[in-house]
PDB file of C-alpha atoms in Angstrom:
ATOM      1  CA  ALA A 181       0.000   0.000   0.000  1.00 72.00           C
ATOM      2  CA  GLN A 182       1.160   3.488  -0.729  1.00 81.00           C
ATOM      3  CA  SER A 183       1.883   6.060   1.953  1.00 88.00           C
ATOM      4  CA  VAL A 184       3.152   9.618   2.278  1.00 94.00           C
ATOM      5  CA  THR A 185       5.214  11.104   5.092  1.00 95.00           C
ATOM      6  CA  GLN A 186       5.646  14.835   5.526  1.00 96.00           C
ATOM      7  CA  LEU A 187       8.405  15.744   7.947  1.00 93.00           C
ATOM      8  CA  GLY A 188       7.436  18.601  10.214  1.00 91.00           C
ATOM      9  CA  SER A 189       3.821  19.468  10.896  1.00 93.00           C
ATOM     10  CA  HIS A 190       4.742  23.152  11.278  1.00 95.00           C
ATOM     11  CA  VAL A 191       7.400  25.255   9.558  1.00 96.00           C
ATOM     12  CA  SER A 192       8.190  28.876  10.335  1.00 97.00           C
ATOM     13  CA  VAL A 193      10.125  31.000   7.837  1.00 97.00           C
ATOM     14  CA  SER A 194      10.968  34.649   7.529  1.00 97.00           C
ATOM     15  CA  GLU A 195       9.637  36.638   4.612  1.00 97.00           C
ATOM     16  CA  GLY A 196      12.167  36.392   1.780  1.00 97.00           C
ATOM     17  CA  ALA A 197      13.745  33.193   3.091  1.00 97.00           C
ATOM     18  CA  LEU A 198      13.792  29.771   1.457  1.00 97.00           C
ATOM     19  CA  VAL A 199      10.772  27.554   1.960  1.00 97.00           C
ATOM     20  CA  LEU A 200      11.535  23.812   2.080  1.00 97.00           C
ATOM     21  CA  LEU A 201       8.803  21.269   2.771  1.00 98.00           C
ATOM     22  CA  ARG A 202       9.777  17.612   2.881  1.00 97.00           C
ATOM     23  CA  CYS A 203       7.791  14.707   1.476  1.00 96.00           C
ATOM     24  CA  ASN A 204       8.726  11.033   1.268  1.00 96.00           C
ATOM     25  CA  TYR A 205       6.519   8.403  -0.283  1.00 93.00           C
ATOM     26  CA  SER A 206       6.246   4.679  -0.643  1.00 88.00           C
ATOM     27  CA  SER A 207       4.683   3.101  -3.679  1.00 78.00           C
ATOM     28  CA  SER A 208       4.861  -0.295  -5.307  1.00 71.00           C
ATOM     29  CA  VAL A 209       4.732   1.185  -8.799  1.00 75.00           C
ATOM     30  CA  PRO A 210       6.113   4.360 -10.380  1.00 76.00           C
ATOM     31  CA  PRO A 211       4.134   7.070  -8.671  1.00 84.00           C
ATOM     32  CA  TYR A 212       2.299  10.145  -9.699  1.00 90.00           C
ATOM     33  CA  LEU A 213       2.990  12.800  -7.078  1.00 93.00           C
ATOM     34  CA  PHE A 214       1.210  16.021  -6.224  1.00 94.00           C
ATOM     35  CA  TRP A 215       1.502  19.026  -3.929  1.00 97.00           C
ATOM     36  CA  TYR A 216      -1.663  20.831  -2.860  1.00 96.00           C
ATOM     37  CA  VAL A 217      -2.105  24.014  -0.816  1.00 96.00           C
ATOM     38  CA  GLN A 218      -5.013  24.744   1.508  1.00 94.00           C
ATOM     39  CA  TYR A 219      -5.851  28.239   2.709  1.00 92.00           C
ATOM     40  CA  PRO A 220      -8.093  28.670   5.761  1.00 87.00           C
ATOM     41  CA  ASN A 221     -11.700  27.606   5.215  1.00 84.00           C
ATOM     42  CA  GLN A 222     -11.023  26.577   1.647  1.00 86.00           C
ATOM     43  CA  GLY A 223     -10.581  23.392  -0.295  1.00 88.00           C
ATOM     44  CA  LEU A 224      -7.262  22.135  -1.626  1.00 93.00           C
ATOM     45  CA  GLN A 225      -5.678  23.757  -4.667  1.00 94.00           C
ATOM     46  CA  LEU A 226      -3.137  22.060  -6.917  1.00 94.00           C
ATOM     47  CA  LEU A 227       0.370  23.554  -6.748  1.00 96.00           C
ATOM     48  CA  LEU A 228       2.171  21.112  -9.033  1.00 95.00           C
ATOM     49  CA  LYS A 229       2.337  17.497 -10.144  1.00 93.00           C
ATOM     50  CA  TYR A 230       4.911  14.914 -11.233  1.00 91.00           C
ATOM     51  CA  THR A 231       3.726  12.397 -13.818  1.00 86.00           C
ATOM     52  CA  SER A 232       6.984  10.758 -14.996  1.00 78.00           C
ATOM     53  CA  ALA A 233       8.245  13.509 -17.271  1.00 76.00           C
ATOM     54  CA  ALA A 234      10.878  15.997 -16.050  1.00 84.00           C
ATOM     55  CA  THR A 235      12.027  15.317 -12.502  1.00 89.00           C
ATOM     56  CA  LEU A 236      12.089  19.032 -11.633  1.00 94.00           C
ATOM     57  CA  VAL A 237       8.537  20.308 -11.705  1.00 95.00           C
ATOM     58  CA  LYS A 238       7.538  23.948 -11.609  1.00 95.00           C
ATOM     59  CA  GLY A 239       4.199  24.991 -10.208  1.00 95.00           C
ATOM     60  CA  ILE A 240       2.170  28.056  -9.428  1.00 94.00           C
ATOM     61  CA  ASN A 241       3.199  30.901  -7.139  1.00 93.00           C
ATOM     62  CA  GLY A 242       6.924  30.262  -7.638  1.00 96.00           C
ATOM     63  CA  PHE A 243       6.971  26.785  -6.106  1.00 97.00           C
ATOM     64  CA  GLU A 244       8.860  23.829  -7.519  1.00 97.00           C
ATOM     65  CA  ALA A 245       9.526  20.253  -6.501  1.00 97.00           C
ATOM     66  CA  GLU A 246      12.102  17.644  -7.451  1.00 95.00           C
ATOM     67  CA  PHE A 247      11.340  13.956  -7.808  1.00 93.00           C
ATOM     68  CA  LYS A 248      14.219  11.798  -6.542  1.00 93.00           C
ATOM     69  CA  LYS A 249      13.512   8.127  -7.084  1.00 90.00           C
ATOM     70  CA  SER A 250      16.601   6.940  -5.176  1.00 90.00           C
ATOM     71  CA  GLU A 251      15.471   8.853  -2.095  1.00 92.00           C
ATOM     72  CA  THR A 252      11.704   8.294  -2.657  1.00 92.00           C
ATOM     73  CA  SER A 253      11.310  12.006  -2.087  1.00 94.00           C
ATOM     74  CA  PHE A 254       9.373  14.860  -3.618  1.00 96.00           C
ATOM     75  CA  HIS A 255      10.366  17.946  -1.606  1.00 97.00           C
ATOM     76  CA  LEU A 256       8.711  21.306  -2.278  1.00 98.00           C
ATOM     77  CA  THR A 257      10.716  24.527  -2.386  1.00 98.00           C
ATOM     78  CA  LYS A 258      10.304  28.233  -2.989  1.00 98.00           C
ATOM     79  CA  PRO A 259      13.369  30.496  -3.051  1.00 97.00           C
ATOM     80  CA  SER A 260      11.759  33.484  -1.353  1.00 97.00           C
ATOM     81  CA  ALA A 261       8.754  33.257   0.966  1.00 97.00           C
ATOM     82  CA  HIS A 262       5.934  35.758   0.755  1.00 96.00           C
ATOM     83  CA  MET A 263       3.363  36.521   3.430  1.00 96.00           C
ATOM     84  CA  SER A 264       0.686  35.075   1.147  1.00 95.00           C
ATOM     85  CA  ASP A 265       2.417  31.662   1.304  1.00 96.00           C
ATOM     86  CA  ALA A 266       1.103  31.124   4.823  1.00 96.00           C
ATOM     87  CA  ALA A 267      -1.112  28.061   4.433  1.00 96.00           C
ATOM     88  CA  GLU A 268      -1.132  24.301   4.863  1.00 97.00           C
ATOM     89  CA  TYR A 269       0.603  22.166   2.273  1.00 98.00           C
ATOM     90  CA  PHE A 270      -0.157  18.551   1.452  1.00 97.00           C
ATOM     91  CA  CYS A 271       1.881  16.036  -0.492  1.00 97.00           C
ATOM     92  CA  ALA A 272      -0.064  13.223  -2.178  1.00 94.00           C
ATOM     93  CA  VAL A 273       0.667  10.054  -4.156  1.00 91.00           C
ATOM     94  CA  SER A 274      -1.585   8.408  -6.712  1.00 88.00           C
ATOM     95  CA  ASP A 275      -1.575   4.611  -6.765  1.00 79.00           C
ATOM     96  CA  GLN A 276      -2.042   3.369 -10.307  1.00 75.00           C
ATOM     97  CA  ALA A 277      -2.400  -0.169  -8.995  1.00 73.00           C
ATOM     98  CA  ALA A 278      -5.386   0.760  -6.828  1.00 71.00           C
ATOM     99  CA  GLY A 279      -7.740   2.635  -9.083  1.00 72.00           C
ATOM    100  CA  ASN A 280      -5.615   5.792  -8.945  1.00 76.00           C
ATOM    101  CA  LYS A 281      -6.496   6.307  -5.312  1.00 82.00           C
ATOM    102  CA  LEU A 282      -4.918   9.525  -4.025  1.00 87.00           C
ATOM    103  CA  THR A 283      -3.322   9.271  -0.586  1.00 91.00           C
ATOM    104  CA  PHE A 284      -2.350  12.419   1.319  1.00 94.00           C
ATOM    105  CA  GLY A 285       0.333  13.120   3.866  1.00 95.00           C
ATOM    106  CA  GLY A 286      -0.498  14.715   7.184  1.00 95.00           C
ATOM    107  CA  GLY A 287       0.248  18.228   5.987  1.00 96.00           C
ATOM    108  CA  THR A 288       2.725  20.963   6.918  1.00 97.00           C
ATOM    109  CA  ARG A 289       1.494  24.316   8.135  1.00 97.00           C
ATOM    110  CA  VAL A 290       3.683  27.210   7.011  1.00 97.00           C
ATOM    111  CA  LEU A 291       3.944  30.385   9.049  1.00 97.00           C
ATOM    112  CA  VAL A 292       5.659  33.372   7.412  1.00 97.00           C
ATOM    113  CA  LYS A 293       7.182  35.952   9.735  1.00 96.00           C
ATOM    114  CA  PRO A 294       7.602  39.550   8.590  1.00 94.00           C
TER     115      PRO A 294
ATOM    116  CA  GLU B  31     -15.048  26.823 -15.704  1.00 68.00           C
ATOM    117  CA  ALA B  32     -17.238  26.535 -12.640  1.00 81.00           C
ATOM    118  CA  GLY B  33     -15.601  24.739  -9.746  1.00 93.00           C
ATOM    119  CA  VAL B  34     -16.827  21.956  -7.515  1.00 96.00           C
ATOM    120  CA  ALA B  35     -19.860  23.110  -5.551  1.00 97.00           C
ATOM    121  CA  GLN B  36     -20.651  21.835  -2.083  1.00 97.00           C
ATOM    122  CA  SER B  37     -23.425  22.595   0.363  1.00 97.00           C
ATOM    123  CA  PRO B  38     -23.960  23.381   3.115  1.00 97.00           C
ATOM    124  CA  ARG B  39     -20.737  25.130   4.150  1.00 96.00           C
ATOM    125  CA  TYR B  40     -21.346  24.559   7.840  1.00 97.00           C
ATOM    126  CA  LYS B  41     -23.536  22.172   9.813  1.00 98.00           C
ATOM    127  CA  ILE B  42     -23.962  21.669  13.536  1.00 98.00           C
ATOM    128  CA  ILE B  43     -25.906  18.651  14.765  1.00 98.00           C
ATOM    129  CA  GLU B  44     -26.248  16.630  17.933  1.00 98.00           C
ATOM    130  CA  LYS B  45     -24.906  13.101  18.190  1.00 97.00           C
ATOM    131  CA  ARG B  46     -27.245  10.410  16.906  1.00 97.00           C
ATOM    132  CA  GLN B  47     -28.835  12.840  14.446  1.00 98.00           C
ATOM    133  CA  SER B  48     -28.505  12.437  10.701  1.00 98.00           C
ATOM    134  CA  VAL B  49     -26.951  14.793   8.163  1.00 98.00           C
ATOM    135  CA  ALA B  50     -26.488  14.937   4.401  1.00 98.00           C
ATOM    136  CA  PHE B  51     -23.974  16.746   2.244  1.00 98.00           C
ATOM    137  CA  TRP B  52     -24.320  17.562  -1.420  1.00 97.00           C
ATOM    138  CA  CYS B  53     -21.709  17.900  -4.159  1.00 97.00           C
ATOM    139  CA  ASN B  54     -21.869  19.039  -7.768  1.00 97.00           C
ATOM    140  CA  PRO B  55     -18.632  18.236  -9.626  1.00 96.00           C
ATOM    141  CA  ILE B  56     -17.068  20.044 -12.546  1.00 96.00           C
ATOM    142  CA  SER B  57     -18.965  19.323 -15.729  1.00 93.00           C
ATOM    143  CA  GLY B  58     -17.505  16.376 -17.619  1.00 91.00           C
ATOM    144  CA  HIS B  59     -15.533  14.984 -14.688  1.00 93.00           C
ATOM    145  CA  ALA B  60     -16.172  11.272 -14.501  1.00 91.00           C
ATOM    146  CA  THR B  61     -14.502  10.645 -11.159  1.00 93.00           C
ATOM    147  CA  LEU B  62     -15.870  11.987  -7.882  1.00 95.00           C
ATOM    148  CA  TYR B  63     -14.361  11.647  -4.423  1.00 95.00           C
ATOM    149  CA  TRP B  64     -15.464  12.276  -0.875  1.00 97.00           C
ATOM    150  CA  TYR B  65     -12.717  12.934   1.650  1.00 97.00           C
ATOM    151  CA  GLN B  66     -12.896  13.413   5.409  1.00 97.00           C
ATOM    152  CA  GLN B  67     -10.428  15.894   6.892  1.00 95.00           C
ATOM    153  CA  ILE B  68     -10.151  15.885  10.663  1.00 95.00           C
ATOM    154  CA  LEU B  69      -8.573  18.998  12.185  1.00 91.00           C
ATOM    155  CA  GLY B  70      -4.794  18.853  11.927  1.00 88.00           C
ATOM    156  CA  GLN B  71      -4.728  15.871   9.572  1.00 91.00           C
ATOM    157  CA  GLY B  72      -4.549  15.232   5.868  1.00 93.00           C
ATOM    158  CA  PRO B  73      -7.677  14.312   3.923  1.00 95.00           C
ATOM    159  CA  LYS B  74      -8.720  10.674   4.108  1.00 95.00           C
ATOM    160  CA  LEU B  75     -10.575   9.092   1.204  1.00 94.00           C
ATOM    161  CA  LEU B  76     -14.048   7.857   2.117  1.00 97.00           C
ATOM    162  CA  ILE B  77     -15.375   6.868  -1.283  1.00 96.00           C
ATOM    163  CA  GLN B  78     -14.448   7.185  -4.955  1.00 94.00           C
ATOM    164  CA  PHE B  79     -16.955   7.012  -7.817  1.00 93.00           C
ATOM    165  CA  GLN B  80     -16.267   6.466 -11.490  1.00 91.00           C
ATOM    166  CA  ASN B  81     -19.392   7.775 -13.217  1.00 88.00           C
ATOM    167  CA  ASN B  82     -22.100   6.284 -10.967  1.00 84.00           C
ATOM    168  CA  GLY B  83     -20.153   3.183  -9.925  1.00 91.00           C
ATOM    169  CA  VAL B  84     -18.104   2.807  -6.746  1.00 93.00           C
ATOM    170  CA  VAL B  85     -14.357   2.311  -7.297  1.00 90.00           C
ATOM    171  CA  ASP B  86     -13.206   2.360  -3.679  1.00 91.00           C
ATOM    172  CA  ASP B  87     -15.185   2.562  -0.449  1.00 94.00           C
ATOM    173  CA  SER B  88     -12.808   0.574   1.722  1.00 92.00           C
ATOM    174  CA  GLN B  89     -12.516   3.335   4.331  1.00 93.00           C
ATOM    175  CA  LEU B  90     -16.185   4.284   4.451  1.00 96.00           C
ATOM    176  CA  PRO B  91     -17.795   3.338   7.803  1.00 95.00           C
ATOM    177  CA  LYS B  92     -20.696   1.605   6.144  1.00 95.00           C
ATOM    178  CA  ASP B  93     -22.659   1.095   9.343  1.00 96.00           C
ATOM    179  CA  ARG B  94     -23.324   4.841   9.468  1.00 97.00           C
ATOM    180  CA  PHE B  95     -22.088   6.444   6.257  1.00 98.00           C
ATOM    181  CA  SER B  96     -23.650   6.108   2.821  1.00 98.00           C
ATOM    182  CA  ALA B  97     -23.054   7.833  -0.475  1.00 97.00           C
ATOM    183  CA  GLU B  98     -24.624   7.813  -3.874  1.00 96.00           C
ATOM    184  CA  ARG B  99     -24.018   9.382  -7.234  1.00 95.00           C
ATOM    185  CA  LEU B 100     -27.160   9.204  -9.263  1.00 82.00           C
ATOM    186  CA  LYS B 101     -26.879   9.640 -13.029  1.00 84.00           C
ATOM    187  CA  GLY B 102     -23.126   9.991 -12.670  1.00 82.00           C
ATOM    188  CA  VAL B 103     -23.228  13.690 -11.826  1.00 91.00           C
ATOM    189  CA  ASP B 104     -24.232  15.055  -8.382  1.00 95.00           C
ATOM    190  CA  SER B 105     -23.473  13.127  -5.241  1.00 97.00           C
ATOM    191  CA  THR B 106     -24.729  13.036  -1.670  1.00 97.00           C
ATOM    192  CA  LEU B 107     -22.953  11.762   1.431  1.00 98.00           C
ATOM    193  CA  LYS B 108     -25.071  10.859   4.440  1.00 98.00           C
ATOM    194  CA  ILE B 109     -24.231  10.110   8.046  1.00 98.00           C
ATOM    195  CA  GLN B 110     -26.804   8.361  10.225  1.00 97.00           C
ATOM    196  CA  PRO B 111     -26.461   8.359  13.181  1.00 97.00           C
ATOM    197  CA  ALA B 112     -23.646  10.849  13.724  1.00 97.00           C
ATOM    198  CA  LYS B 113     -20.979  10.395  16.398  1.00 97.00           C
ATOM    199  CA  LEU B 114     -18.785  12.991  18.054  1.00 97.00           C
ATOM    200  CA  GLU B 115     -15.757  11.689  16.148  1.00 97.00           C
ATOM    201  CA  ASP B 116     -17.464  12.523  12.844  1.00 98.00           C
ATOM    202  CA  SER B 117     -16.708  16.198  13.454  1.00 98.00           C
ATOM    203  CA  ALA B 118     -14.551  17.126  10.468  1.00 97.00           C
ATOM    204  CA  VAL B 119     -14.514  18.892   7.126  1.00 96.00           C
ATOM    205  CA  TYR B 120     -16.005  16.812   4.335  1.00 98.00           C
ATOM    206  CA  LEU B 121     -14.393  17.585   1.016  1.00 96.00           C
ATOM    207  CA  CYS B 122     -15.747  16.676  -2.371  1.00 97.00           C
ATOM    208  CA  ALA B 123     -13.403  16.525  -5.347  1.00 95.00           C
ATOM    209  CA  SER B 124     -13.683  15.605  -8.996  1.00 94.00           C
ATOM    210  CA  SER B 125     -11.293  14.775 -11.805  1.00 93.00           C
ATOM    211  CA  LEU B 126     -11.258  13.654 -15.414  1.00 90.00           C
ATOM    212  CA  GLY B 127     -10.000  10.284 -14.197  1.00 82.00           C
ATOM    213  CA  GLY B 128      -6.681   8.515 -14.458  1.00 77.00           C
ATOM    214  CA  GLY B 129      -3.748   8.864 -12.115  1.00 77.00           C
ATOM    215  CA  ARG B 130      -2.269  11.867 -13.902  1.00 81.00           C
ATOM    216  CA  SER B 131      -5.381  13.992 -13.577  1.00 86.00           C
ATOM    217  CA  PRO B 132      -5.326  16.319 -10.588  1.00 89.00           C
ATOM    218  CA  LEU B 133      -8.277  16.546  -8.263  1.00 91.00           C
ATOM    219  CA  HIS B 134     -10.333  19.713  -8.101  1.00 94.00           C
ATOM    220  CA  PHE B 135     -11.730  20.330  -4.639  1.00 94.00           C
ATOM    221  CA  GLY B 136     -14.777  22.121  -3.366  1.00 95.00           C
ATOM    222  CA  ASN B 137     -14.558  24.353  -0.284  1.00 94.00           C
ATOM    223  CA  GLY B 138     -15.913  21.597   1.930  1.00 95.00           C
ATOM    224  CA  THR B 139     -18.604  21.240   4.565  1.00 97.00           C
ATOM    225  CA  ARG B 140     -17.526  21.743   8.157  1.00 96.00           C
ATOM    226  CA  LEU B 141     -19.510  19.387  10.393  1.00 98.00           C
ATOM    227  CA  THR B 142     -19.636  19.826  14.147  1.00 98.00           C
ATOM    228  CA  VAL B 143     -21.278  17.070  16.176  1.00 98.00           C
ATOM    229  CA  THR B 144     -22.130  18.057  19.758  1.00 97.00           C
TER     230      THR B 144
END
């Protein structure tokens, strides 16, 4: 069965600093991987996705993630944090062997300090 | 395009009462999902429909939860009777189908069981 682990339930960064959110996955088949962002009282919004093309994936709002098969990781980064990046971020893996079921990690809440 | 619509946005009920949530997916999206998101956790899949057939309901507490998707479009999720631990946000999502297709989420229904 697939699973997703996000290291750190809370991350605090200063405005303008690097944002790094860690995600490790387990999957029995080549995975499709996603990052979603959730703002307060809203649903989840897609940031970016990896579907076996380029290993470095660029998303919206200046975020990018790199798929590393050897490390089973898909970490999310942004070079310079903005106050509007304060939100909760979820990594997810799609299991092609199980009807494309999407499994989410526990989430990382990002706080941006001025 | 119009997004995924959910109603109501908020619901407060007493334990042992029943409640129903409604979801209207994006037009043309064959796959519909209901997720439960408990405060501080990632979304957990309750049920996945492909058109009007169930693909995965392995984590749906079938003694109290039921869901249907008539005519392969709108869907309702029902809880009867509700328990305190059912307090959560219930998210509906839809996609074109296939592991590469991202999910599009509604804003969710926040359920409080007292």
